[in-house]
Coordinates of C-alpha atoms and ligand atoms in Angstrom, one line a residue:
M1 CA 77.5 163.2 -139.9
K2 CA 78.1 161.1 -137.0
R3 CA 81.4 163.2 -135.5
M4 CA 82.3 167.0 -136.0
A5 CA 85.2 169.0 -134.3
V6 CA 85.2 172.3 -133.3
L7 CA 88.8 174.9 -133.1
T8 CA 89.6 178.5 -133.1
S9 CA 91.8 180.0 -134.8
G10 CA 93.7 183.3 -135.3
G11 CA 93.5 186.5 -132.8
D12 CA 91.5 185.6 -130.1
A13 CA 88.5 188.0 -129.5
P14 CA 85.5 188.4 -126.7
G15 CA 82.5 185.7 -127.8
M16 CA 84.7 182.7 -129.3
N17 CA 83.3 181.0 -126.0
A18 CA 80.0 181.8 -126.6
A19 CA 80.1 180.6 -130.1
I20 CA 82.3 177.3 -128.8
R21 CA 79.4 177.0 -126.3
A22 CA 76.7 177.2 -129.1
V23 CA 78.4 174.9 -131.6
V24 CA 78.9 171.8 -128.6
R25 CA 75.1 172.4 -127.5
A26 CA 73.9 172.1 -131.5
A27 CA 75.7 169.1 -132.0
V28 CA 74.7 167.2 -128.8
A29 CA 71.1 168.4 -129.7
N30 CA 71.4 166.6 -133.0
D31 CA 73.0 163.6 -131.8
V32 CA 76.5 163.9 -133.0
E33 CA 79.6 163.5 -131.4
I34 CA 81.1 166.7 -131.2
F35 CA 85.3 167.1 -130.3
G36 CA 87.3 170.2 -129.5
V37 CA 90.8 170.6 -131.1
Q38 CA 92.9 172.7 -128.6
R39 CA 95.2 175.8 -130.0
G40 CA 94.0 176.0 -133.6
Y41 CA 95.3 173.8 -136.7
Q42 CA 98.5 173.3 -134.6
G43 CA 96.4 171.3 -132.1
L44 CA 94.6 169.4 -135.4
I45 CA 98.2 168.6 -136.8
D46 CA 99.7 167.5 -132.9
G47 CA 96.3 165.6 -132.5
H48 CA 95.3 167.2 -129.7
I49 CA 91.0 166.6 -130.0
A50 CA 89.4 165.7 -127.3
P51 CA 85.6 164.6 -127.1
M52 CA 83.3 167.1 -125.9
D53 CA 79.8 167.7 -123.7
A54 CA 77.0 169.8 -123.1
R55 CA 78.7 170.1 -119.8
S56 CA 82.5 171.0 -120.9
V57 CA 80.9 174.6 -121.9
S58 CA 79.4 175.2 -119.1
S59 CA 79.4 178.9 -117.6
I60 CA 81.6 179.9 -120.4
I61 CA 79.2 182.0 -122.0
H62 CA 80.4 184.7 -120.6
H63 CA 84.0 185.0 -120.4
G64 CA 86.5 186.1 -123.2
G65 CA 89.2 184.2 -124.5
T66 CA 88.8 180.7 -125.9
I67 CA 88.5 177.5 -123.8
L68 CA 90.2 176.0 -126.9
R69 CA 92.9 178.4 -126.7
T70 CA 94.1 179.4 -130.1
A71 CA 97.6 179.9 -132.0
R72 CA 98.7 180.7 -135.2
C73 CA 100.0 177.8 -136.7
P74 CA 103.0 178.2 -139.6
A75 CA 103.2 174.3 -140.5
F76 CA 99.4 174.3 -141.6
M77 CA 100.8 176.7 -144.3
E78 CA 102.5 173.9 -146.0
A79 CA 100.5 171.2 -148.0
S80 CA 102.2 168.3 -145.5
G81 CA 101.4 170.0 -142.6
R82 CA 97.5 170.3 -143.8
A83 CA 97.7 166.4 -144.4
E84 CA 99.4 165.2 -141.0
A85 CA 95.8 167.7 -140.0
A86 CA 93.2 165.3 -142.1
A87 CA 95.2 162.1 -141.0
Q88 CA 94.1 163.1 -137.4
L89 CA 90.8 163.6 -138.1
A90 CA 90.3 160.7 -140.5
R91 CA 92.1 158.7 -137.1
L92 CA 89.0 159.7 -134.9
D93 CA 86.2 159.8 -137.9
I94 CA 85.2 163.3 -138.0
A95 CA 83.8 163.6 -141.1
G96 CA 83.1 168.0 -140.2
L97 CA 85.3 170.9 -138.7
V98 CA 83.6 174.3 -137.7
V99 CA 86.6 176.7 -137.9
I100 CA 85.6 179.6 -135.4
G101 CA 88.4 182.6 -136.7
G102 CA 89.5 185.3 -139.1
D103 CA 90.0 185.5 -143.1
G104 CA 93.3 183.5 -142.1
S105 CA 91.8 180.3 -140.4
Y106 CA 89.4 180.5 -143.6
H107 CA 91.9 179.8 -146.2
G108 CA 93.5 177.2 -144.3
A109 CA 89.8 175.8 -143.8
H110 CA 89.2 175.8 -147.3
A111 CA 92.5 174.2 -148.4
L112 CA 91.5 171.7 -146.2
V113 CA 88.2 171.5 -148.2
R114 CA 90.0 171.0 -151.2
E115 CA 93.1 168.7 -150.7
H116 CA 91.3 166.6 -148.2
D117 CA 87.7 166.7 -148.9
I118 CA 87.4 167.7 -145.4
A119 CA 83.5 169.3 -144.4
T120 CA 84.4 172.6 -142.9
V121 CA 82.2 175.5 -141.8
G122 CA 83.6 179.1 -140.8
I123 CA 82.2 180.9 -138.2
P124 CA 83.8 184.6 -138.3
G125 CA 85.6 185.7 -134.9
T126 CA 87.9 188.9 -135.3
I127 CA 87.6 191.9 -133.3
D128 CA 88.9 193.2 -136.5
N129 CA 85.4 192.8 -138.7
D130 CA 87.2 192.2 -141.5
I131 CA 85.8 189.3 -143.3
G132 CA 83.8 189.6 -146.4
G133 CA 80.6 189.1 -147.3
T134 CA 79.5 189.3 -143.2
Q135 CA 78.0 192.9 -141.4
F136 CA 79.8 191.9 -137.9
T137 CA 81.9 189.2 -137.1
I138 CA 82.1 187.9 -133.0
G139 CA 84.5 189.9 -130.9
F140 CA 84.1 193.2 -132.7
D141 CA 81.1 195.0 -131.0
T142 CA 82.6 194.4 -127.6
A143 CA 86.4 195.3 -129.0
L144 CA 84.9 198.5 -130.2
N145 CA 83.2 198.8 -126.4
I146 CA 86.1 198.7 -124.8
A147 CA 87.6 201.6 -127.7
V148 CA 84.9 203.6 -126.6
E149 CA 85.4 203.5 -123.0
A150 CA 88.8 203.9 -123.4
I151 CA 88.4 207.4 -125.4
D152 CA 85.9 208.6 -123.0
R153 CA 87.6 208.5 -120.2
L154 CA 91.3 209.8 -122.1
R155 CA 88.7 212.8 -123.2
D156 CA 88.0 213.7 -119.4
T157 CA 91.8 214.2 -118.7
A158 CA 92.1 215.7 -122.1
A159 CA 89.6 218.4 -121.8
S160 CA 90.9 218.9 -118.3
H161 CA 94.2 219.7 -119.5
D162 CA 93.7 221.0 -122.8
R163 CA 95.8 218.4 -125.0
I164 CA 95.7 216.9 -128.0
F165 CA 95.3 213.0 -127.6
F166 CA 96.4 210.4 -130.1
V167 CA 94.4 207.1 -129.3
E168 CA 95.8 204.0 -131.1
V169 CA 93.2 201.3 -131.4
M170 CA 93.5 197.8 -132.9
G171 CA 93.9 196.7 -137.0
R172 CA 96.8 196.2 -138.3
H173 CA 95.3 196.0 -141.9
S174 CA 91.7 197.2 -140.9
G175 CA 90.9 200.5 -139.6
F176 CA 86.8 199.1 -138.5
I177 CA 87.2 199.5 -135.0
A178 CA 89.4 203.1 -135.7
M179 CA 85.9 204.5 -137.7
Y180 CA 83.3 203.5 -135.2
S181 CA 85.3 204.8 -131.7
A182 CA 86.2 207.8 -133.5
L183 CA 82.3 208.1 -134.4
A184 CA 81.4 206.5 -131.2
G185 CA 83.6 208.7 -129.4
G186 CA 83.1 212.1 -131.2
A187 CA 86.8 212.0 -132.6
E188 CA 88.2 215.4 -134.3
A189 CA 90.2 213.3 -136.8
L190 CA 90.7 210.0 -137.9
L191 CA 93.5 207.9 -139.1
T192 CA 93.1 204.0 -140.6
P193 CA 95.1 202.1 -143.4
E194 CA 92.3 202.4 -146.0
Q195 CA 93.3 206.3 -146.3
P196 CA 96.6 207.2 -146.8
T197 CA 97.6 209.9 -144.1
D198 CA 98.7 213.4 -144.7
I199 CA 100.3 214.9 -141.4
N200 CA 100.2 218.2 -142.6
G201 CA 96.5 218.2 -143.4
L202 CA 96.1 216.9 -140.2
I203 CA 98.1 219.0 -138.7
A204 CA 95.9 221.8 -140.6
S205 CA 92.7 220.5 -139.3
L206 CA 93.6 220.3 -136.1
R207 CA 94.7 224.0 -136.5
E208 CA 91.0 225.0 -137.8
A209 CA 89.5 222.9 -134.9
K210 CA 91.6 225.6 -132.4
D211 CA 90.6 228.0 -134.3
R212 CA 86.8 227.1 -133.8
G213 CA 87.4 226.7 -130.3
K214 CA 88.0 223.5 -129.3
T215 CA 90.6 223.3 -126.3
S216 CA 91.4 219.6 -126.1
M217 CA 91.2 216.9 -129.0
I218 CA 91.3 213.6 -129.6
V219 CA 92.8 211.8 -132.6
V220 CA 92.4 208.1 -133.4
V221 CA 94.6 205.8 -135.1
A222 CA 94.7 202.4 -136.4
E223 CA 97.6 200.4 -135.1
G224 CA 98.1 200.0 -138.9
D225 CA 98.1 203.6 -140.4
D226 CA 100.5 203.6 -143.1
A227 CA 102.2 207.1 -141.4
G228 CA 103.0 204.6 -138.6
P229 CA 101.9 204.0 -135.1
A230 CA 100.5 206.3 -132.6
H231 CA 103.3 207.4 -131.2
T232 CA 105.3 208.0 -135.0
I233 CA 102.8 210.6 -135.5
A234 CA 102.4 212.1 -132.4
E235 CA 106.4 213.2 -133.3
H236 CA 105.2 214.2 -136.7
V237 CA 102.9 216.7 -135.2
A238 CA 105.0 218.1 -132.7
N239 CA 108.2 218.1 -134.9
A240 CA 106.1 220.0 -137.6
S241 CA 103.6 222.3 -135.7
E242 CA 102.9 224.7 -132.6
F243 CA 101.1 221.1 -130.7
K244 CA 104.3 220.7 -128.8
E245 CA 103.2 218.1 -126.4
P246 CA 100.8 215.6 -127.8
R247 CA 99.7 212.9 -125.5
V248 CA 99.5 208.8 -126.5
A249 CA 97.6 206.1 -125.7
V250 CA 97.7 203.2 -127.2
I251 CA 94.9 200.5 -126.0
G252 CA 96.5 197.4 -126.9
H253 CA 95.4 193.8 -125.7
L254 CA 92.9 195.3 -123.5
Q255 CA 90.8 195.4 -126.6
R256 CA 90.6 191.8 -126.8
G257 CA 89.8 190.5 -123.3
G258 CA 87.3 191.0 -121.2
V259 CA 83.7 190.2 -121.1
P260 CA 81.8 189.7 -124.4
S261 CA 79.0 191.9 -125.1
A262 CA 75.3 191.0 -125.4
F263 CA 75.7 191.5 -129.0
D264 CA 78.2 189.5 -129.4
R265 CA 77.2 186.3 -128.0
V266 CA 73.5 185.9 -129.3
L267 CA 75.5 186.6 -132.6
A268 CA 77.9 183.5 -131.4
A269 CA 74.8 181.8 -130.5
R270 CA 72.8 182.1 -133.3
M271 CA 76.3 181.5 -135.8
G272 CA 77.2 178.3 -133.9
V273 CA 73.8 176.7 -134.2
A274 CA 73.8 177.1 -137.7
A275 CA 77.6 176.1 -138.8
V276 CA 76.4 172.5 -137.8
E277 CA 73.0 172.8 -138.9
T278 CA 75.0 173.9 -142.0
L279 CA 77.5 170.7 -141.6
L280 CA 74.3 168.4 -141.0
A281 CA 72.7 169.8 -144.0
G282 CA 75.3 168.4 -145.9
D283 CA 77.3 172.2 -146.9
R284 CA 80.7 172.7 -146.9
D285 CA 83.8 175.2 -147.7
V286 CA 81.1 177.9 -146.9
M287 CA 81.2 179.9 -143.6
I288 CA 77.9 181.8 -141.7
A289 CA 77.1 185.4 -142.4
F290 CA 75.6 187.9 -141.1
E291 CA 73.4 190.2 -143.4
D292 CA 70.5 192.4 -142.5
N293 CA 70.0 190.8 -139.1
A294 CA 69.7 187.2 -140.9
L295 CA 72.5 184.7 -141.1
R296 CA 73.0 182.6 -144.3
T297 CA 76.0 180.7 -145.9
R298 CA 78.4 182.6 -148.1
P299 CA 81.5 180.5 -149.8
L300 CA 84.4 180.6 -147.7
E301 CA 86.3 182.8 -150.6
D302 CA 83.9 185.3 -150.1
A303 CA 85.6 186.1 -146.7
W304 CA 88.8 187.3 -148.8
R305 CA 87.0 188.5 -152.8
L306 CA 84.4 190.7 -150.6
R307 CA 86.9 191.9 -147.9
T308 CA 84.8 194.7 -146.2
R309 CA 86.2 198.0 -145.9
F310 CA 84.2 201.0 -144.3
D311 CA 81.6 202.6 -145.4
P312 CA 83.0 205.9 -146.4
D313 CA 79.8 207.5 -145.7
L314 CA 80.8 207.0 -142.3
F315 CA 84.0 209.0 -143.1
R316 CA 81.2 211.5 -143.9
V317 CA 79.2 211.5 -141.1
L318 CA 82.2 212.1 -139.3
Q319 CA 83.4 214.6 -140.8
L320 CA 80.3 216.3 -140.3
L321 CA 80.0 216.1 -136.7
C322 CA 83.6 216.3 -135.6
V323 CA 83.4 220.2 -135.7
Ligands
ADP401 P1 93.0 184.9 -138.5 O1 92.4 184.0 -138.8 O2 92.4 185.7 -137.4 O3 93.3 185.6 -139.9 P2 95.9 184.2 -139.3 O4 96.2 185.1 -140.2 O5 96.7 184.5 -138.3 O6 94.4 184.8 -137.9 O7 95.3 182.8 -139.6 C1 95.6 182.0 -138.5 C2 96.1 180.7 -139.2 O8 95.2 180.0 -140.2 C3 97.6 180.3 -139.4 O9 98.5 180.5 -138.5 C4 97.6 179.6 -140.5 O10 97.8 178.5 -139.7 C5 96.2 179.4 -141.4 N1 96.3 179.9 -142.8 C6 96.7 181.4 -142.8 N2 96.4 181.7 -143.9 C7 96.7 180.6 -144.7 C8 96.7 180.2 -145.9 N3 97.0 180.8 -147.1 N4 96.8 178.7 -146.3 C9 96.7 177.8 -145.2 N5 96.4 178.4 -143.7 C10 96.5 179.7 -143.4
F6P402 O1 92.9 189.9 -136.1 C1 93.0 190.6 -134.7 C2 94.6 191.3 -134.0 O2 93.7 192.1 -132.8 C3 94.8 192.9 -134.9 O3 93.8 193.9 -134.7 C4 95.8 193.1 -134.2 O4 96.8 194.0 -135.3 C5 96.5 191.3 -134.4 O5 95.5 190.9 -134.1 C6 97.4 191.4 -133.3 O6 97.7 190.3 -132.9 P1 98.8 189.3 -131.9 O7 97.9 188.8 -131.1 O8 100.1 188.8 -132.5 O9 99.5 190.3 -131.2

């Protein structure tokens, strides 16, 4: 394979730049001409595809976001959009594509392989950590640490005022950031999309914690919780209990920006090199997965077929320790 392209798609994640750098430099090292696509699948359709070299990715390893920009592209959901994208790649004689993104982006990549025989390899890049078959995705560790730092700060003020804080972290469909930040931040309660939320049960557990002598409490809420966002849940709790003045903090997109952690950079470096080597080995329609500190390839479909839910044992540990 003489020409490859790389794009980032879906929500940006810290460490995507480190992954782009690794893909570009691994390609250069293998005498492959490498192209960068701007704004994900939209750039592919529009033909915003430009050559890159080792210097195009200088001094980006420590920056969040993605120098290639990203987008959500409704046109790529249609076969006609994908045909246009494939024609743009064919025009430049590009035979391989590295897609850095989440499972939505993988659906698009999988369709591109099936319909147009373009060799694609996925690199898991999303703060949500919700891609099946890989224990970690690029960006999760950084986002988690930002959430934990926020919880630590909120605990200081919560403790000073004997208050309850509802802290909303990201995760529209996934409770990974919520679960890990609750554990690392020593939260008193956790609400995630994976478990049905019972407001009366929550109030009862807050009362029990108070009876055990707790004067301030942190409840971590994933944004996609079934009982609503943190503001709604706090209101329900205030209306139905003696906990009349809870405070709410929504960390939001702060979790998506900033300096990527060393873990995310190392993961990105390894995955970027593996993606290029996988394409050169003739493999396609696969993702790079991280398992037990080793990388392996898995079918792209595993991303949604094996969709990961957090380990219920983590919840048990949280419950055991939040007394
Ligand atoms: P993520 O990759 O982070 O999960 P999205 O779910 O928003 O983000 O998906 C990113 C993009 O991938 C979408 O805007 C769309 O262009 C493409 N995509 C998502 N799902 C599909 C699908 N079923 N078929 C084709 N393309 C898809
Ligand atoms: O998928 C990553 C993520 O940050 C989710 O946690 C969040 O629900 C969503 O993206 C927010 O997306 P947007 O960029 O459209 O606000």
